[in-house]
Amino acid sequence: MNDLEYRLEIAKKAALIAGNYVKKSQFNIKSIDHKTNVFDLVTNVDKKSQEIIISELSKTFKGENFIGEEQKHSDFAKTGWYIDPIDGTVNFIHGVQIFGISIAYVEDGEPVVGVIYLPVFDELYWAEKGKGTYLNGLKISVSSRNNLQECLVVASHSNNFQGIEEFDRLKKLIGKIRRIRMFGSACYHACMIARGAVDAFWSHYLKPWDVAAGYLLVKEAGGEILNLEGSKGDIFRNDLLFTNAKISKDILKLLKE
Ligand code: IPD
Ligand code: CA
Ligand code: CA
């Protein structure tokens, strides 16, 4: 087993343990607090899930960088573990069962191992650089749709309302694509692209822990991730377009109109 395979196995185990804890805690949340503003929420379950993940990873990778959403951040390491202990906290609080656990190992700014677990669906997605993307052990790939009128596009809605112009951009897609959906979890959106259910994801104002694992999943499933200028996307930027690699140009043109 090489180093990345080993990292992948440990990350899968951590995601499964945390995911099962999160799933069983959804209707027994003890505390809900505000973070940067009243729309930015965290529960006791987010915090505990992060503790579980970091403690599992630390058993093997003690001393490495662990960048979890629910901790203080001074800067973002270029190499280390990016952890979102519950992606989709608002759904989680409201009893909507779309949320995931997202863990990525990033090397020199590039995700090289990515795991997303959707506990309610019992779907474990993973990817290792150069090895493809898998869902519960089966290889998956992005859709082949290239006609915008047949495409489903998802988008994020962040708690940072400076991002309000994202809705103006999204409006440009109406009447050109089949439908827009917002499922409330960036990692779920990435999984849907990786398995070909959804064709593009316009993500705005997200953080590296929201997108790092999904980035690799989409890329290894044959998709691409670009920024608004059309160049290679970077997990440290907050404007990312994930697509099946067939419709990027058309979607970017509309978003920028
Ligand atoms: C959020 C989700 C949501 C996105 C928000 C994120 P969180 O992450 O990914 O889909 O629109 O901007 O903050 O807070 O639930 O981990
Ligand atoms: Ca998140
Ligand atoms: Ca989160």
PDB file of C-alpha atoms and ligand atoms in Angstrom:
ATOM      1  CA  MET A   1       0.000   0.000   0.000  1.00  0.00           C
ATOM      2  CA  ASN A   2       1.518   3.362  -0.976  1.00  0.00           C
ATOM      3  CA  ASP A   3       1.327   6.497   1.146  1.00  0.00           C
ATOM      4  CA  LEU A   4      -1.811   7.893  -0.521  1.00  0.00           C
ATOM      5  CA  GLU A   5      -3.624   4.551  -0.402  1.00  0.00           C
ATOM      6  CA  TYR A   6      -2.865   4.406   3.272  1.00  0.00           C
ATOM      7  CA  ARG A   7      -4.101   7.968   3.822  1.00  0.00           C
ATOM      8  CA  LEU A   8      -7.264   7.111   1.903  1.00  0.00           C
ATOM      9  CA  GLU A   9      -8.009   4.057   4.053  1.00  0.00           C
ATOM     10  CA  ILE A  10      -7.598   5.996   7.297  1.00  0.00           C
ATOM     11  CA  ALA A  11      -9.708   8.899   5.989  1.00  0.00           C
ATOM     12  CA  LYS A  12     -12.500   6.485   4.955  1.00  0.00           C
ATOM     13  CA  LYS A  13     -12.518   4.947   8.417  1.00  0.00           C
ATOM     14  CA  ALA A  14     -12.654   8.374  10.096  1.00  0.00           C
ATOM     15  CA  ALA A  15     -15.500   9.525   7.804  1.00  0.00           C
ATOM     16  CA  LEU A  16     -17.536   6.392   8.550  1.00  0.00           C
ATOM     17  CA  ILE A  17     -17.123   6.659  12.315  1.00  0.00           C
ATOM     18  CA  ALA A  18     -17.958  10.379  12.364  1.00  0.00           C
ATOM     19  CA  GLY A  19     -20.808   9.949   9.860  1.00  0.00           C
ATOM     20  CA  ASN A  20     -22.510   7.275  11.921  1.00  0.00           C
ATOM     21  CA  TYR A  21     -22.261   9.453  15.019  1.00  0.00           C
ATOM     22  CA  VAL A  22     -23.678  12.474  13.098  1.00  0.00           C
ATOM     23  CA  LYS A  23     -26.544  10.445  11.637  1.00  0.00           C
ATOM     24  CA  LYS A  24     -27.649   9.096  14.995  1.00  0.00           C
ATOM     25  CA  SER A  25     -27.412  12.572  16.582  1.00  0.00           C
ATOM     26  CA  GLN A  26     -29.530  14.505  14.070  1.00  0.00           C
ATOM     27  CA  PHE A  27     -32.699  14.484  16.125  1.00  0.00           C
ATOM     28  CA  ASN A  28     -30.892  14.896  19.444  1.00  0.00           C
ATOM     29  CA  ILE A  29     -28.986  18.170  18.985  1.00  0.00           C
ATOM     30  CA  LYS A  30     -27.994  19.668  22.353  1.00  0.00           C
ATOM     31  CA  SER A  31     -26.728  23.126  21.362  1.00  0.00           C
ATOM     32  CA  ILE A  32     -26.871  25.513  18.404  1.00  0.00           C
ATOM     33  CA  ASP A  33     -24.553  28.545  18.443  1.00  0.00           C
ATOM     34  CA  HIS A  34     -23.869  31.463  16.106  1.00  0.00           C
ATOM     35  CA  LYS A  35     -20.387  31.900  14.689  1.00  0.00           C
ATOM     36  CA  THR A  36     -19.599  34.969  12.524  1.00  0.00           C
ATOM     37  CA  ASN A  37     -23.238  36.066  12.213  1.00  0.00           C
ATOM     38  CA  VAL A  38     -26.746  34.828  13.071  1.00  0.00           C
ATOM     39  CA  PHE A  39     -26.912  32.786   9.859  1.00  0.00           C
ATOM     40  CA  ASP A  40     -23.593  31.014  10.512  1.00  0.00           C
ATOM     41  CA  LEU A  41     -24.438  28.092  12.798  1.00  0.00           C
ATOM     42  CA  VAL A  42     -22.631  25.333  14.628  1.00  0.00           C
ATOM     43  CA  THR A  43     -24.007  22.535  16.803  1.00  0.00           C
ATOM     44  CA  ASN A  44     -22.440  20.343  19.462  1.00  0.00           C
ATOM     45  CA  VAL A  45     -22.561  17.564  16.840  1.00  0.00           C
ATOM     46  CA  ASP A  46     -20.356  19.507  14.354  1.00  0.00           C
ATOM     47  CA  LYS A  47     -17.781  20.009  17.112  1.00  0.00           C
ATOM     48  CA  LYS A  48     -17.835  16.402  18.283  1.00  0.00           C
ATOM     49  CA  SER A  49     -17.678  15.080  14.709  1.00  0.00           C
ATOM     50  CA  GLN A  50     -14.558  17.156  14.107  1.00  0.00           C
ATOM     51  CA  GLU A  51     -13.001  15.826  17.331  1.00  0.00           C
ATOM     52  CA  ILE A  52     -13.705  12.253  16.226  1.00  0.00           C
ATOM     53  CA  ILE A  53     -12.163  12.807  12.785  1.00  0.00           C
ATOM     54  CA  ILE A  54      -9.034  14.548  14.055  1.00  0.00           C
ATOM     55  CA  SER A  55      -8.518  11.978  16.770  1.00  0.00           C
ATOM     56  CA  GLU A  56      -8.857   9.105  14.239  1.00  0.00           C
ATOM     57  CA  LEU A  57      -6.444  10.751  11.768  1.00  0.00           C
ATOM     58  CA  SER A  58      -3.998  11.695  14.529  1.00  0.00           C
ATOM     59  CA  LYS A  59      -3.571   8.077  15.587  1.00  0.00           C
ATOM     60  CA  THR A  60      -1.625   7.593  12.366  1.00  0.00           C
ATOM     61  CA  PHE A  61      -0.667  11.093  11.213  1.00  0.00           C
ATOM     62  CA  LYS A  62       0.263  12.761  14.495  1.00  0.00           C
ATOM     63  CA  GLY A  63       1.838  16.186  14.078  1.00  0.00           C
ATOM     64  CA  GLU A  64       0.420  16.866  10.599  1.00  0.00           C
ATOM     65  CA  ASN A  65      -1.761  19.909   9.823  1.00  0.00           C
ATOM     66  CA  PHE A  66      -5.450  19.372  10.578  1.00  0.00           C
ATOM     67  CA  ILE A  67      -7.590  22.228   9.299  1.00  0.00           C
ATOM     68  CA  GLY A  68     -11.113  21.634  10.557  1.00  0.00           C
ATOM     69  CA  GLU A  69     -13.909  24.116  10.004  1.00  0.00           C
ATOM     70  CA  GLU A  70     -14.777  24.322  13.697  1.00  0.00           C
ATOM     71  CA  GLN A  71     -11.459  25.634  14.953  1.00  0.00           C
ATOM     72  CA  LYS A  72      -9.652  28.978  14.825  1.00  0.00           C
ATOM     73  CA  HIS A  73      -7.724  29.584  11.601  1.00  0.00           C
ATOM     74  CA  SER A  74      -4.857  31.971  11.156  1.00  0.00           C
ATOM     75  CA  ASP A  75      -3.921  30.799   7.669  1.00  0.00           C
ATOM     76  CA  PHE A  76      -4.585  27.845   5.412  1.00  0.00           C
ATOM     77  CA  ALA A  77      -1.726  25.372   5.151  1.00  0.00           C
ATOM     78  CA  LYS A  78      -0.823  24.284   1.612  1.00  0.00           C
ATOM     79  CA  THR A  79      -0.261  20.742   2.858  1.00  0.00           C
ATOM     80  CA  GLY A  80      -2.536  19.084   5.375  1.00  0.00           C
ATOM     81  CA  TRP A  81      -5.941  17.596   6.123  1.00  0.00           C
ATOM     82  CA  TYR A  82      -9.011  19.706   5.319  1.00  0.00           C
ATOM     83  CA  ILE A  83     -12.027  18.599   7.333  1.00  0.00           C
ATOM     84  CA  ASP A  84     -15.665  19.612   7.212  1.00  0.00           C
ATOM     85  CA  PRO A  85     -17.260  17.656  10.073  1.00  0.00           C
ATOM     86  CA  ILE A  86     -20.811  18.312   8.823  1.00  0.00           C
ATOM     87  CA  ASP A  87     -21.249  19.964   5.453  1.00  0.00           C
ATOM     88  CA  GLY A  88     -24.865  21.033   5.403  1.00  0.00           C
ATOM     89  CA  THR A  89     -25.282  22.132   9.023  1.00  0.00           C
ATOM     90  CA  VAL A  90     -28.426  24.143   8.270  1.00  0.00           C
ATOM     91  CA  ASN A  91     -30.045  21.067   6.711  1.00  0.00           C
ATOM     92  CA  PHE A  92     -28.864  19.008   9.676  1.00  0.00           C
ATOM     93  CA  ILE A  93     -30.472  21.418  12.164  1.00  0.00           C
ATOM     94  CA  HIS A  94     -33.739  21.539  10.219  1.00  0.00           C
ATOM     95  CA  GLY A  95     -34.085  17.772   9.962  1.00  0.00           C
ATOM     96  CA  VAL A  96     -33.282  17.743   6.230  1.00  0.00           C
ATOM     97  CA  GLN A  97     -31.177  14.647   5.681  1.00  0.00           C
ATOM     98  CA  ILE A  98     -28.821  15.987   3.024  1.00  0.00           C
ATOM     99  CA  PHE A  99     -25.415  16.529   4.625  1.00  0.00           C
ATOM    100  CA  GLY A 100     -22.021  14.906   4.496  1.00  0.00           C
ATOM    101  CA  ILE A 101     -18.673  14.442   6.171  1.00  0.00           C
ATOM    102  CA  SER A 102     -15.839  15.718   4.012  1.00  0.00           C
ATOM    103  CA  ILE A 103     -12.143  14.913   4.466  1.00  0.00           C
ATOM    104  CA  ALA A 104      -9.313  15.728   2.057  1.00  0.00           C
ATOM    105  CA  TYR A 105      -5.574  15.448   2.155  1.00  0.00           C
ATOM    106  CA  VAL A 106      -4.034  18.361   0.264  1.00  0.00           C
ATOM    107  CA  GLU A 107      -0.419  18.449  -0.920  1.00  0.00           C
ATOM    108  CA  ASP A 108       1.083  21.742  -2.125  1.00  0.00           C
ATOM    109  CA  GLY A 109      -2.413  23.146  -2.568  1.00  0.00           C
ATOM    110  CA  GLU A 110      -3.729  20.159  -4.579  1.00  0.00           C
ATOM    111  CA  PRO A 111      -6.188  17.654  -3.096  1.00  0.00           C
ATOM    112  CA  VAL A 112      -4.679  14.173  -3.523  1.00  0.00           C
ATOM    113  CA  VAL A 113      -7.038  12.150  -1.329  1.00  0.00           C
ATOM    114  CA  GLY A 114     -10.730  12.913  -0.936  1.00  0.00           C
ATOM    115  CA  VAL A 115     -13.493  11.174   1.008  1.00  0.00           C
ATOM    116  CA  ILE A 116     -17.127  12.212   1.383  1.00  0.00           C
ATOM    117  CA  TYR A 117     -19.604  10.177   3.396  1.00  0.00           C
ATOM    118  CA  LEU A 118     -23.348  10.813   3.104  1.00  0.00           C
ATOM    119  CA  PRO A 119     -24.427   8.911   6.220  1.00  0.00           C
ATOM    120  CA  VAL A 120     -28.195   8.911   5.706  1.00  0.00           C
ATOM    121  CA  PHE A 121     -27.768   7.357   2.245  1.00  0.00           C
ATOM    122  CA  ASP A 122     -24.857   5.215   3.435  1.00  0.00           C
ATOM    123  CA  GLU A 123     -22.874   6.421   0.424  1.00  0.00           C
ATOM    124  CA  LEU A 124     -19.103   6.550   0.770  1.00  0.00           C
ATOM    125  CA  TYR A 125     -17.370   8.394  -2.078  1.00  0.00           C
ATOM    126  CA  TRP A 126     -13.610   8.440  -2.429  1.00  0.00           C
ATOM    127  CA  ALA A 127     -10.815   9.355  -4.778  1.00  0.00           C
ATOM    128  CA  GLU A 128      -7.065   9.208  -4.846  1.00  0.00           C
ATOM    129  CA  LYS A 129      -5.083  11.278  -7.327  1.00  0.00           C
ATOM    130  CA  GLY A 130      -4.786   9.444 -10.640  1.00  0.00           C
ATOM    131  CA  LYS A 131      -6.960   6.473  -9.579  1.00  0.00           C
ATOM    132  CA  GLY A 132     -10.560   7.479 -10.389  1.00  0.00           C
ATOM    133  CA  THR A 133     -13.573   8.056  -8.165  1.00  0.00           C
ATOM    134  CA  TYR A 134     -15.539   5.352  -6.364  1.00  0.00           C
ATOM    135  CA  LEU A 135     -18.925   5.137  -4.686  1.00  0.00           C
ATOM    136  CA  ASN A 136     -19.196   2.246  -2.219  1.00  0.00           C
ATOM    137  CA  GLY A 137     -16.509   0.451  -4.242  1.00  0.00           C
ATOM    138  CA  LEU A 138     -17.898   1.018  -7.740  1.00  0.00           C
ATOM    139  CA  LYS A 139     -16.136   3.316 -10.188  1.00  0.00           C
ATOM    140  CA  ILE A 140     -18.253   6.362 -11.100  1.00  0.00           C
ATOM    141  CA  SER A 141     -18.020   9.090 -13.699  1.00  0.00           C
ATOM    142  CA  VAL A 142     -19.483  12.449 -14.592  1.00  0.00           C
ATOM    143  CA  SER A 143     -22.362  12.772 -17.055  1.00  0.00           C
ATOM    144  CA  SER A 144     -21.860  13.067 -20.792  1.00  0.00           C
ATOM    145  CA  ARG A 145     -24.573  15.704 -21.283  1.00  0.00           C
ATOM    146  CA  ASN A 146     -23.395  18.551 -23.451  1.00  0.00           C
ATOM    147  CA  ASN A 147     -26.678  20.213 -24.365  1.00  0.00           C
ATOM    148  CA  LEU A 148     -27.410  22.884 -21.764  1.00  0.00           C
ATOM    149  CA  GLN A 149     -31.142  22.390 -22.127  1.00  0.00           C
ATOM    150  CA  GLU A 150     -30.733  18.884 -20.662  1.00  0.00           C
ATOM    151  CA  CYS A 151     -28.473  19.956 -17.812  1.00  0.00           C
ATOM    152  CA  LEU A 152     -29.127  20.263 -14.092  1.00  0.00           C
ATOM    153  CA  VAL A 153     -27.044  22.917 -12.322  1.00  0.00           C
ATOM    154  CA  VAL A 154     -26.620  23.287  -8.548  1.00  0.00           C
ATOM    155  CA  ALA A 155     -25.442  26.294  -6.598  1.00  0.00           C
ATOM    156  CA  SER A 156     -24.350  27.257  -3.110  1.00  0.00           C
ATOM    157  CA  HIS A 157     -25.947  29.890  -0.926  1.00  0.00           C
ATOM    158  CA  SER A 158     -23.447  31.034   1.642  1.00  0.00           C
ATOM    159  CA  ASN A 159     -23.942  32.828   4.933  1.00  0.00           C
ATOM    160  CA  ASN A 160     -21.764  35.627   3.524  1.00  0.00           C
ATOM    161  CA  PHE A 161     -24.273  37.921   1.907  1.00  0.00           C
ATOM    162  CA  GLN A 162     -21.614  39.876   0.092  1.00  0.00           C
ATOM    163  CA  GLY A 163     -22.193  36.934  -2.223  1.00  0.00           C
ATOM    164  CA  ILE A 164     -25.598  38.258  -3.206  1.00  0.00           C
ATOM    165  CA  GLU A 165     -24.470  38.865  -6.794  1.00  0.00           C
ATOM    166  CA  GLU A 166     -24.265  35.095  -7.187  1.00  0.00           C
ATOM    167  CA  PHE A 167     -28.041  35.155  -7.580  1.00  0.00           C
ATOM    168  CA  ASP A 168     -27.799  37.686 -10.407  1.00  0.00           C
ATOM    169  CA  ARG A 169     -25.383  35.375 -12.124  1.00  0.00           C
ATOM    170  CA  LEU A 170     -27.612  32.361 -11.542  1.00  0.00           C
ATOM    171  CA  LYS A 171     -30.588  34.139 -13.077  1.00  0.00           C
ATOM    172  CA  LYS A 172     -28.716  34.137 -16.387  1.00  0.00           C
ATOM    173  CA  LEU A 173     -29.024  30.355 -16.504  1.00  0.00           C
ATOM    174  CA  ILE A 174     -32.809  30.360 -16.293  1.00  0.00           C
ATOM    175  CA  GLY A 175     -34.410  29.398 -19.572  1.00  0.00           C
ATOM    176  CA  LYS A 176     -31.077  28.032 -20.829  1.00  0.00           C
ATOM    177  CA  ILE A 177     -30.665  24.973 -18.623  1.00  0.00           C
ATOM    178  CA  ARG A 178     -33.180  22.313 -17.502  1.00  0.00           C
ATOM    179  CA  ARG A 179     -33.333  23.388 -13.805  1.00  0.00           C
ATOM    180  CA  ILE A 180     -31.333  24.959 -10.973  1.00  0.00           C
ATOM    181  CA  ARG A 181     -31.207  23.142  -7.618  1.00  0.00           C
ATOM    182  CA  MET A 182     -29.695  24.147  -4.248  1.00  0.00           C
ATOM    183  CA  PHE A 183     -29.389  21.142  -1.952  1.00  0.00           C
ATOM    184  CA  GLY A 184     -27.616  22.994   0.888  1.00  0.00           C
ATOM    185  CA  SER A 185     -24.409  20.972   1.018  1.00  0.00           C
ATOM    186  CA  ALA A 186     -21.394  21.650  -1.172  1.00  0.00           C
ATOM    187  CA  CYS A 187     -19.998  18.158  -0.690  1.00  0.00           C
ATOM    188  CA  TYR A 188     -23.332  16.610  -1.702  1.00  0.00           C
ATOM    189  CA  HIS A 189     -23.285  18.777  -4.837  1.00  0.00           C
ATOM    190  CA  ALA A 190     -19.800  17.515  -5.712  1.00  0.00           C
ATOM    191  CA  CYS A 191     -20.883  13.887  -5.202  1.00  0.00           C
ATOM    192  CA  MET A 192     -23.846  14.422  -7.528  1.00  0.00           C
ATOM    193  CA  ILE A 193     -21.534  15.740 -10.256  1.00  0.00           C
ATOM    194  CA  ALA A 194     -19.052  12.914  -9.729  1.00  0.00           C
ATOM    195  CA  ARG A 195     -21.767  10.314 -10.284  1.00  0.00           C
ATOM    196  CA  GLY A 196     -23.352  12.099 -13.233  1.00  0.00           C
ATOM    197  CA  ALA A 197     -26.674  13.102 -11.645  1.00  0.00           C
ATOM    198  CA  VAL A 198     -25.909  16.825 -11.862  1.00  0.00           C
ATOM    199  CA  ASP A 199     -23.914  18.534 -14.618  1.00  0.00           C
ATOM    200  CA  ALA A 200     -22.491  21.677 -13.006  1.00  0.00           C
ATOM    201  CA  PHE A 201     -22.051  23.300  -9.596  1.00  0.00           C
ATOM    202  CA  TRP A 202     -21.504  27.034  -9.232  1.00  0.00           C
ATOM    203  CA  SER A 203     -19.921  27.522  -5.820  1.00  0.00           C
ATOM    204  CA  HIS A 204     -19.421  30.941  -4.378  1.00  0.00           C
ATOM    205  CA  TYR A 205     -17.918  32.105  -1.073  1.00  0.00           C
ATOM    206  CA  LEU A 206     -16.955  28.611   0.014  1.00  0.00           C
ATOM    207  CA  LYS A 207     -13.940  27.639   2.067  1.00  0.00           C
ATOM    208  CA  PRO A 208     -11.276  24.979   1.322  1.00  0.00           C
ATOM    209  CA  TRP A 209     -12.867  22.455   3.706  1.00  0.00           C
ATOM    210  CA  ASP A 210     -16.174  22.775   1.786  1.00  0.00           C
ATOM    211  CA  VAL A 211     -14.630  21.935  -1.568  1.00  0.00           C
ATOM    212  CA  ALA A 212     -11.286  20.122  -1.186  1.00  0.00           C
ATOM    213  CA  ALA A 213     -12.600  16.532  -1.182  1.00  0.00           C
ATOM    214  CA  GLY A 214     -15.302  17.299  -3.759  1.00  0.00           C
ATOM    215  CA  TYR A 215     -12.676  18.865  -6.026  1.00  0.00           C
ATOM    216  CA  LEU A 216     -10.769  15.596  -6.289  1.00  0.00           C
ATOM    217  CA  LEU A 217     -13.924  13.486  -6.584  1.00  0.00           C
ATOM    218  CA  VAL A 218     -15.142  15.535  -9.540  1.00  0.00           C
ATOM    219  CA  LYS A 219     -11.730  15.704 -11.210  1.00  0.00           C
ATOM    220  CA  GLU A 220     -11.049  11.985 -10.898  1.00  0.00           C
ATOM    221  CA  ALA A 221     -14.549  11.198 -12.206  1.00  0.00           C
ATOM    222  CA  GLY A 222     -13.668  13.039 -15.440  1.00  0.00           C
ATOM    223  CA  GLY A 223     -14.979  16.485 -14.576  1.00  0.00           C
ATOM    224  CA  GLU A 224     -13.211  19.821 -14.327  1.00  0.00           C
ATOM    225  CA  ILE A 225     -13.026  22.699 -11.889  1.00  0.00           C
ATOM    226  CA  LEU A 226     -12.469  26.215 -13.169  1.00  0.00           C
ATOM    227  CA  ASN A 227     -12.618  29.698 -11.732  1.00  0.00           C
ATOM    228  CA  LEU A 228     -14.742  32.463 -13.169  1.00  0.00           C
ATOM    229  CA  GLU A 229     -11.976  33.479 -15.610  1.00  0.00           C
ATOM    230  CA  GLY A 230     -11.957  29.964 -17.029  1.00  0.00           C
ATOM    231  CA  SER A 231      -8.584  28.948 -15.653  1.00  0.00           C
ATOM    232  CA  LYS A 232      -7.851  25.983 -13.388  1.00  0.00           C
ATOM    233  CA  GLY A 233      -9.777  26.240 -10.115  1.00  0.00           C
ATOM    234  CA  ASP A 234      -7.961  26.526  -6.835  1.00  0.00           C
ATOM    235  CA  ILE A 235      -9.500  25.338  -3.537  1.00  0.00           C
ATOM    236  CA  PHE A 236      -8.313  28.529  -1.842  1.00  0.00           C
ATOM    237  CA  ARG A 237     -10.388  30.752  -4.147  1.00  0.00           C
ATOM    238  CA  ASN A 238     -14.058  31.228  -3.572  1.00  0.00           C
ATOM    239  CA  ASP A 239     -15.405  31.193  -7.104  1.00  0.00           C
ATOM    240  CA  LEU A 240     -15.384  27.673  -8.457  1.00  0.00           C
ATOM    241  CA  LEU A 241     -17.321  26.074 -11.267  1.00  0.00           C
ATOM    242  CA  PHE A 242     -17.424  22.276 -11.145  1.00  0.00           C
ATOM    243  CA  THR A 243     -18.678  20.614 -14.324  1.00  0.00           C
ATOM    244  CA  ASN A 244     -18.766  17.400 -16.290  1.00  0.00           C
ATOM    245  CA  ALA A 245     -16.077  19.059 -18.499  1.00  0.00           C
ATOM    246  CA  LYS A 246     -18.496  19.280 -21.437  1.00  0.00           C
ATOM    247  CA  ILE A 247     -20.454  22.426 -20.563  1.00  0.00           C
ATOM    248  CA  SER A 248     -17.908  24.646 -18.764  1.00  0.00           C
ATOM    249  CA  LYS A 249     -17.514  27.177 -21.553  1.00  0.00           C
ATOM    250  CA  ASP A 250     -21.253  27.557 -22.088  1.00  0.00           C
ATOM    251  CA  ILE A 251     -22.002  27.942 -18.380  1.00  0.00           C
ATOM    252  CA  LEU A 252     -19.157  30.396 -17.811  1.00  0.00           C
ATOM    253  CA  LYS A 253     -20.335  32.498 -20.726  1.00  0.00           C
ATOM    254  CA  LEU A 254     -23.814  32.743 -19.183  1.00  0.00           C
ATOM    255  CA  LEU A 255     -22.532  33.396 -15.628  1.00  0.00           C
ATOM    256  CA  LYS A 256     -20.393  36.263 -16.902  1.00  0.00           C
ATOM    257  CA  GLU A 257     -22.943  37.839 -19.236  1.00  0.00           C
TER     258      GLU A 257
HETATM  259  C1  IPD B   1     -22.256  25.180   3.871  1.00  0.00           C
HETATM  260  C2  IPD B   1     -22.821  24.267   2.792  1.00  0.00           C
HETATM  261  C3  IPD B   1     -23.730  25.035   1.857  1.00  0.00           C
HETATM  262  C4  IPD B   1     -23.029  26.235   1.272  1.00  0.00           C
HETATM  263  C5  IPD B   1     -22.531  27.124   2.417  1.00  0.00           C
HETATM  264  C6  IPD B   1     -21.558  26.345   3.283  1.00  0.00           C
HETATM  265  P1  IPD B   1     -21.636  24.178   6.274  1.00  0.00           P
HETATM  266  O1  IPD B   1     -21.341  24.492   4.707  1.00  0.00           O
HETATM  267  O2  IPD B   1     -21.822  23.665   2.034  1.00  0.00           O
HETATM  268  O3  IPD B   1     -24.132  24.238   0.778  1.00  0.00           O
HETATM  269  O4  IPD B   1     -23.918  26.928   0.451  1.00  0.00           O
HETATM  270  O5  IPD B   1     -21.915  28.255   1.925  1.00  0.00           O
HETATM  271  O6  IPD B   1     -21.080  27.181   4.311  1.00  0.00           O
HETATM  272  O7  IPD B   1     -21.607  25.470   6.998  1.00  0.00           O
HETATM  273  O8  IPD B   1     -22.935  23.511   6.355  1.00  0.00           O
HETATM  274  O9  IPD B   1     -20.465  23.309   6.614  1.00  0.00           O
HETATM  275 CA    CA B   2     -19.218  23.302   4.723  1.00  0.00          CA
HETATM  276 CA    CA B   3     -19.480  22.391   8.315  1.00  0.00          CA
END
